[in-house]
PDB file of C-alpha atoms in Angstrom:
ATOM      1  CA  MET A   1    -114.993 -24.221 -99.947  1.00 42.00           C
ATOM      2  CA  TYR A   2    -112.213 -23.228-102.259  1.00 47.00           C
ATOM      3  CA  LYS A   3    -112.776 -22.801-105.954  1.00 58.00           C
ATOM      4  CA  GLY A   4    -111.964 -25.984-107.848  1.00 55.00           C
ATOM      5  CA  GLU A   5    -112.199 -28.199-104.772  1.00 58.00           C
ATOM      6  CA  GLU A   6    -115.946 -28.489-104.277  1.00 58.00           C
ATOM      7  CA  VAL A   7    -117.940 -31.614-104.984  1.00 50.00           C
ATOM      8  CA  LYS A   8    -119.798 -30.790-108.178  1.00 68.00           C
ATOM      9  CA  ILE A   9    -121.836 -33.816-109.159  1.00 67.00           C
ATOM     10  CA  LEU A  10    -124.230 -36.198-107.456  1.00 82.00           C
ATOM     11  CA  GLY A  11    -124.206 -39.303-109.598  1.00 87.00           C
ATOM     12  CA  VAL A  12    -126.417 -42.344-109.201  1.00 95.00           C
ATOM     13  CA  GLY A  13    -126.364 -45.757-110.779  1.00 95.00           C
ATOM     14  CA  THR A  14    -128.239 -49.023-110.610  1.00 98.00           C
ATOM     15  CA  ILE A  15    -126.874 -52.539-110.540  1.00 98.00           C
ATOM     16  CA  LEU A  16    -129.232 -54.939-112.322  1.00 98.00           C
ATOM     17  CA  GLU A  17    -128.370 -58.611-111.872  1.00 98.00           C
ATOM     18  CA  LYS A  18    -129.804 -61.473-113.907  1.00 95.00           C
ATOM     19  CA  ASP A  19    -128.653 -65.080-113.528  1.00 95.00           C
ATOM     20  CA  GLY A  20    -125.520 -64.015-111.638  1.00 96.00           C
ATOM     21  CA  LYS A  21    -124.511 -61.428-114.231  1.00 98.00           C
ATOM     22  CA  VAL A  22    -124.767 -57.637-114.153  1.00 98.00           C
ATOM     23  CA  LEU A  23    -125.857 -55.424-117.040  1.00 97.00           C
ATOM     24  CA  MET A  24    -122.791 -53.340-117.899  1.00 96.00           C
ATOM     25  CA  ILE A  25    -122.254 -50.610-120.469  1.00 92.00           C
ATOM     26  CA  GLU A  26    -119.166 -49.309-122.224  1.00 89.00           C
ATOM     27  CA  GLU A  27    -119.287 -45.544-122.320  1.00 80.00           C
ATOM     28  CA  SER A  28    -118.391 -43.557-125.422  1.00 63.00           C
ATOM     29  CA  LEU A  29    -118.081 -40.099-123.809  1.00 58.00           C
ATOM     30  CA  SER A  30    -115.329 -38.631-121.641  1.00 50.00           C
ATOM     31  CA  HIS A  31    -115.624 -36.248-118.681  1.00 52.00           C
ATOM     32  CA  ALA A  32    -112.127 -35.710-117.278  1.00 53.00           C
ATOM     33  CA  GLU A  33    -113.359 -33.567-114.389  1.00 55.00           C
ATOM     34  CA  ILE A  34    -114.845 -36.671-112.747  1.00 51.00           C
ATOM     35  CA  GLY A  35    -112.310 -39.211-113.992  1.00 53.00           C
ATOM     36  CA  LYS A  36    -114.492 -40.617-116.782  1.00 53.00           C
ATOM     37  CA  SER A  37    -113.032 -41.523-120.166  1.00 49.00           C
ATOM     38  CA  SER A  38    -114.433 -43.209-123.237  1.00 57.00           C
ATOM     39  CA  ASN A  39    -114.389 -47.017-123.263  1.00 73.00           C
ATOM     40  CA  MET A  40    -114.816 -47.193-119.487  1.00 85.00           C
ATOM     41  CA  LEU A  41    -117.021 -49.981-118.193  1.00 91.00           C
ATOM     42  CA  ALA A  42    -119.868 -49.070-115.834  1.00 91.00           C
ATOM     43  CA  TYR A  43    -123.447 -49.937-115.055  1.00 94.00           C
ATOM     44  CA  PRO A  44    -126.103 -47.387-116.099  1.00 93.00           C
ATOM     45  CA  LEU A  45    -125.353 -44.088-114.334  1.00 88.00           C
ATOM     46  CA  GLU A  46    -126.975 -40.672-114.269  1.00 88.00           C
ATOM     47  CA  THR A  47    -126.602 -37.242-112.699  1.00 86.00           C
ATOM     48  CA  VAL A  48    -129.319 -36.108-110.292  1.00 90.00           C
ATOM     49  CA  LYS A  49    -131.219 -33.070-111.551  1.00 89.00           C
ATOM     50  CA  SER A  50    -132.394 -30.190-109.387  1.00 85.00           C
ATOM     51  CA  ASN A  51    -135.423 -31.175-107.243  1.00 85.00           C
ATOM     52  CA  GLU A  52    -135.142 -34.847-108.281  1.00 90.00           C
ATOM     53  CA  SER A  53    -134.669 -37.650-105.786  1.00 92.00           C
ATOM     54  CA  ALA A  54    -131.618 -39.870-106.114  1.00 94.00           C
ATOM     55  CA  SER A  55    -133.786 -42.963-106.609  1.00 95.00           C
ATOM     56  CA  ASN A  56    -135.910 -41.290-109.300  1.00 95.00           C
ATOM     57  CA  ALA A  57    -132.744 -40.159-111.092  1.00 95.00           C
ATOM     58  CA  ALA A  58    -131.407 -43.725-111.035  1.00 97.00           C
ATOM     59  CA  GLU A  59    -134.640 -45.091-112.515  1.00 97.00           C
ATOM     60  CA  ARG A  60    -134.771 -42.322-115.144  1.00 96.00           C
ATOM     61  CA  GLY A  61    -131.123 -42.837-116.035  1.00 93.00           C
ATOM     62  CA  PHE A  62    -131.590 -46.554-116.536  1.00 94.00           C
ATOM     63  CA  MET A  63    -134.445 -45.908-118.962  1.00 95.00           C
ATOM     64  CA  GLU A  64    -132.491 -43.209-120.815  1.00 92.00           C
ATOM     65  CA  GLU A  65    -129.301 -45.255-121.139  1.00 91.00           C
ATOM     66  CA  VAL A  66    -130.590 -48.763-121.891  1.00 94.00           C
ATOM     67  CA  GLY A  67    -134.347 -48.426-122.460  1.00 94.00           C
ATOM     68  CA  LEU A  68    -135.446 -50.614-119.541  1.00 95.00           C
ATOM     69  CA  SER A  69    -137.911 -49.698-116.818  1.00 96.00           C
ATOM     70  CA  ILE A  70    -136.624 -50.575-113.339  1.00 97.00           C
ATOM     71  CA  LYS A  71    -137.432 -49.990-109.694  1.00 98.00           C
ATOM     72  CA  VAL A  72    -134.627 -49.422-107.212  1.00 98.00           C
ATOM     73  CA  LYS A  73    -134.822 -51.854-104.271  1.00 98.00           C
ATOM     74  CA  TYR A  74    -132.106 -50.668-101.897  1.00 99.00           C
ATOM     75  CA  ILE A  75    -128.889 -48.696-101.678  1.00 98.00           C
ATOM     76  CA  VAL A  76    -125.654 -50.632-102.161  1.00 99.00           C
ATOM     77  CA  GLY A  77    -123.356 -47.835-101.027  1.00 98.00           C
ATOM     78  CA  PHE A  78    -122.118 -44.267-101.133  1.00 96.00           C
ATOM     79  CA  TYR A  79    -118.909 -43.389-102.977  1.00 94.00           C
ATOM     80  CA  GLN A  80    -116.843 -40.234-103.242  1.00 88.00           C
ATOM     81  CA  PHE A  81    -114.922 -39.839-106.487  1.00 80.00           C
ATOM     82  CA  LYS A  82    -112.988 -37.108-108.253  1.00 74.00           C
ATOM     83  CA  GLY A  83    -115.343 -34.160-108.661  1.00 74.00           C
ATOM     84  CA  GLY A  84    -118.398 -35.793-107.176  1.00 80.00           C
ATOM     85  CA  PHE A  85    -120.279 -38.160-104.946  1.00 87.00           C
ATOM     86  CA  GLY A  86    -122.203 -41.253-105.988  1.00 91.00           C
ATOM     87  CA  VAL A  87    -124.984 -43.478-104.735  1.00 96.00           C
ATOM     88  CA  SER A  88    -125.271 -47.019-106.066  1.00 97.00           C
ATOM     89  CA  PHE A  89    -128.598 -48.816-106.004  1.00 98.00           C
ATOM     90  CA  ALA A  90    -129.692 -52.370-106.684  1.00 99.00           C
ATOM     91  CA  GLY A  91    -132.702 -52.591-108.950  1.00 98.00           C
ATOM     92  CA  SER A  92    -135.184 -54.972-110.479  1.00 97.00           C
ATOM     93  CA  LEU A  93    -136.936 -54.922-113.843  1.00 95.00           C
ATOM     94  CA  LEU A  94    -140.532 -53.700-113.813  1.00 94.00           C
ATOM     95  CA  GLU A  95    -141.195 -55.468-117.104  1.00 86.00           C
ATOM     96  CA  GLN A  96    -139.226 -57.535-119.576  1.00 87.00           C
ATOM     97  CA  GLY A  97    -138.072 -55.682-122.637  1.00 88.00           C
ATOM     98  CA  GLU A  98    -135.308 -55.344-125.158  1.00 91.00           C
ATOM     99  CA  ILE A  99    -132.221 -53.370-124.324  1.00 92.00           C
ATOM    100  CA  ASN A 100    -132.064 -50.243-126.451  1.00 89.00           C
ATOM    101  CA  ILE A 101    -128.845 -48.343-125.714  1.00 86.00           C
ATOM    102  CA  ASN A 102    -128.433 -44.596-126.090  1.00 80.00           C
ATOM    103  CA  ALA A 103    -125.883 -44.710-128.924  1.00 79.00           C
ATOM    104  CA  GLU A 104    -124.749 -41.124-128.268  1.00 81.00           C
ATOM    105  CA  GLU A 105    -123.414 -42.088-124.828  1.00 80.00           C
ATOM    106  CA  ILE A 106    -122.896 -45.857-124.941  1.00 86.00           C
ATOM    107  CA  SER A 107    -120.908 -47.931-127.417  1.00 84.00           C
ATOM    108  CA  LYS A 108    -122.109 -51.377-126.266  1.00 92.00           C
ATOM    109  CA  TYR A 109    -123.596 -53.399-123.420  1.00 95.00           C
ATOM    110  CA  SER A 110    -123.020 -56.855-121.996  1.00 95.00           C
ATOM    111  CA  TRP A 111    -124.030 -59.088-119.108  1.00 98.00           C
ATOM    112  CA  LEU A 112    -120.906 -59.831-117.064  1.00 98.00           C
ATOM    113  CA  SER A 113    -120.062 -61.852-113.974  1.00 98.00           C
ATOM    114  CA  LYS A 114    -118.506 -60.244-110.912  1.00 98.00           C
ATOM    115  CA  ASP A 115    -115.114 -61.739-111.812  1.00 98.00           C
ATOM    116  CA  ASP A 116    -115.297 -60.466-115.400  1.00 98.00           C
ATOM    117  CA  ILE A 117    -116.205 -56.969-114.195  1.00 98.00           C
ATOM    118  CA  LEU A 118    -113.427 -56.840-111.610  1.00 97.00           C
ATOM    119  CA  ALA A 119    -110.894 -58.096-114.191  1.00 97.00           C
ATOM    120  CA  TYR A 120    -111.831 -55.393-116.708  1.00 94.00           C
ATOM    121  CA  PRO A 121    -108.878 -53.020-117.130  1.00 91.00           C
ATOM    122  CA  ASN A 122    -110.827 -49.756-117.506  1.00 88.00           C
ATOM    123  CA  LEU A 123    -113.582 -49.417-114.900  1.00 91.00           C
ATOM    124  CA  ARG A 124    -115.328 -46.139-114.173  1.00 84.00           C
ATOM    125  CA  PRO A 125    -114.406 -44.740-110.729  1.00 84.00           C
ATOM    126  CA  GLY A 126    -116.454 -46.404-107.981  1.00 90.00           C
ATOM    127  CA  VAL A 127    -117.571 -49.391-110.053  1.00 94.00           C
ATOM    128  CA  ARG A 128    -115.049 -51.836-108.564  1.00 95.00           C
ATOM    129  CA  GLU A 129    -116.038 -50.822-105.035  1.00 97.00           C
ATOM    130  CA  SER A 130    -119.789 -50.880-105.609  1.00 98.00           C
ATOM    131  CA  ILE A 131    -119.769 -54.220-107.460  1.00 98.00           C
ATOM    132  CA  THR A 132    -117.684 -55.710-104.641  1.00 98.00           C
ATOM    133  CA  ASP A 133    -120.108 -54.289-102.060  1.00 98.00           C
ATOM    134  CA  TYR A 134    -123.125 -55.567-104.018  1.00 99.00           C
ATOM    135  CA  PHE A 135    -121.866 -59.143-104.209  1.00 98.00           C
ATOM    136  CA  ALA A 136    -120.848 -58.986-100.526  1.00 98.00           C
ATOM    137  CA  GLY A 137    -124.529 -58.334 -99.743  1.00 98.00           C
ATOM    138  CA  GLN A 138    -124.164 -54.747 -98.531  1.00 98.00           C
ATOM    139  CA  GLN A 139    -127.604 -53.098 -98.304  1.00 98.00           C
ATOM    140  CA  TYR A 140    -128.978 -49.847 -96.932  1.00 98.00           C
ATOM    141  CA  PRO A 141    -132.685 -48.936 -96.926  1.00 98.00           C
ATOM    142  CA  LEU A 142    -133.849 -46.320 -99.418  1.00 96.00           C
ATOM    143  CA  GLU A 143    -135.165 -44.312 -96.462  1.00 95.00           C
ATOM    144  CA  ILE A 144    -131.608 -43.556 -95.347  1.00 94.00           C
ATOM    145  CA  ILE A 145    -131.769 -40.622 -97.798  1.00 91.00           C
ATOM    146  CA  THR A 146    -134.062 -37.892 -96.515  1.00 88.00           C
ATOM    147  CA  SER A 147    -135.345 -35.471 -99.133  1.00 80.00           C
ATOM    148  CA  VAL A 148    -135.576 -31.876 -97.962  1.00 79.00           C
ATOM    149  CA  THR A 149    -136.494 -30.353-101.352  1.00 66.00           C
ATOM    150  CA  LYS A 150    -139.940 -28.922-101.955  1.00 58.00           C
TER     151      LYS A 150
END
């Protein structure tokens, strides 16, 4: 690989749907290297840490960003974006609770329909594609990712 061209980040996110709407967040931080800017709309996303599974990172990230405990059910898709690679999951709540956003990273949250999400002018890279795939019923088993870390 050539310096500056390597994939640097493995990002994961979880789509949580309730009554036909998806929990979405508006981010307050920018990260130009991966095409992220403040005020972008996304669902809760996280970077995978060393020796952490993608599914565990998605569950941890959801708790850290919005304060809800979830379980990932299946993979929606795999997405390459500027500076990284992402895995989108579909998840379900483990228990009901109040949303408590991480105010350092998130400016607000809302429950939005597919049409409202796709009409939003400032989506984080990969969100349009993964939301479209989710509502089209695209599913891959969690076992498609084989962990080789010890």
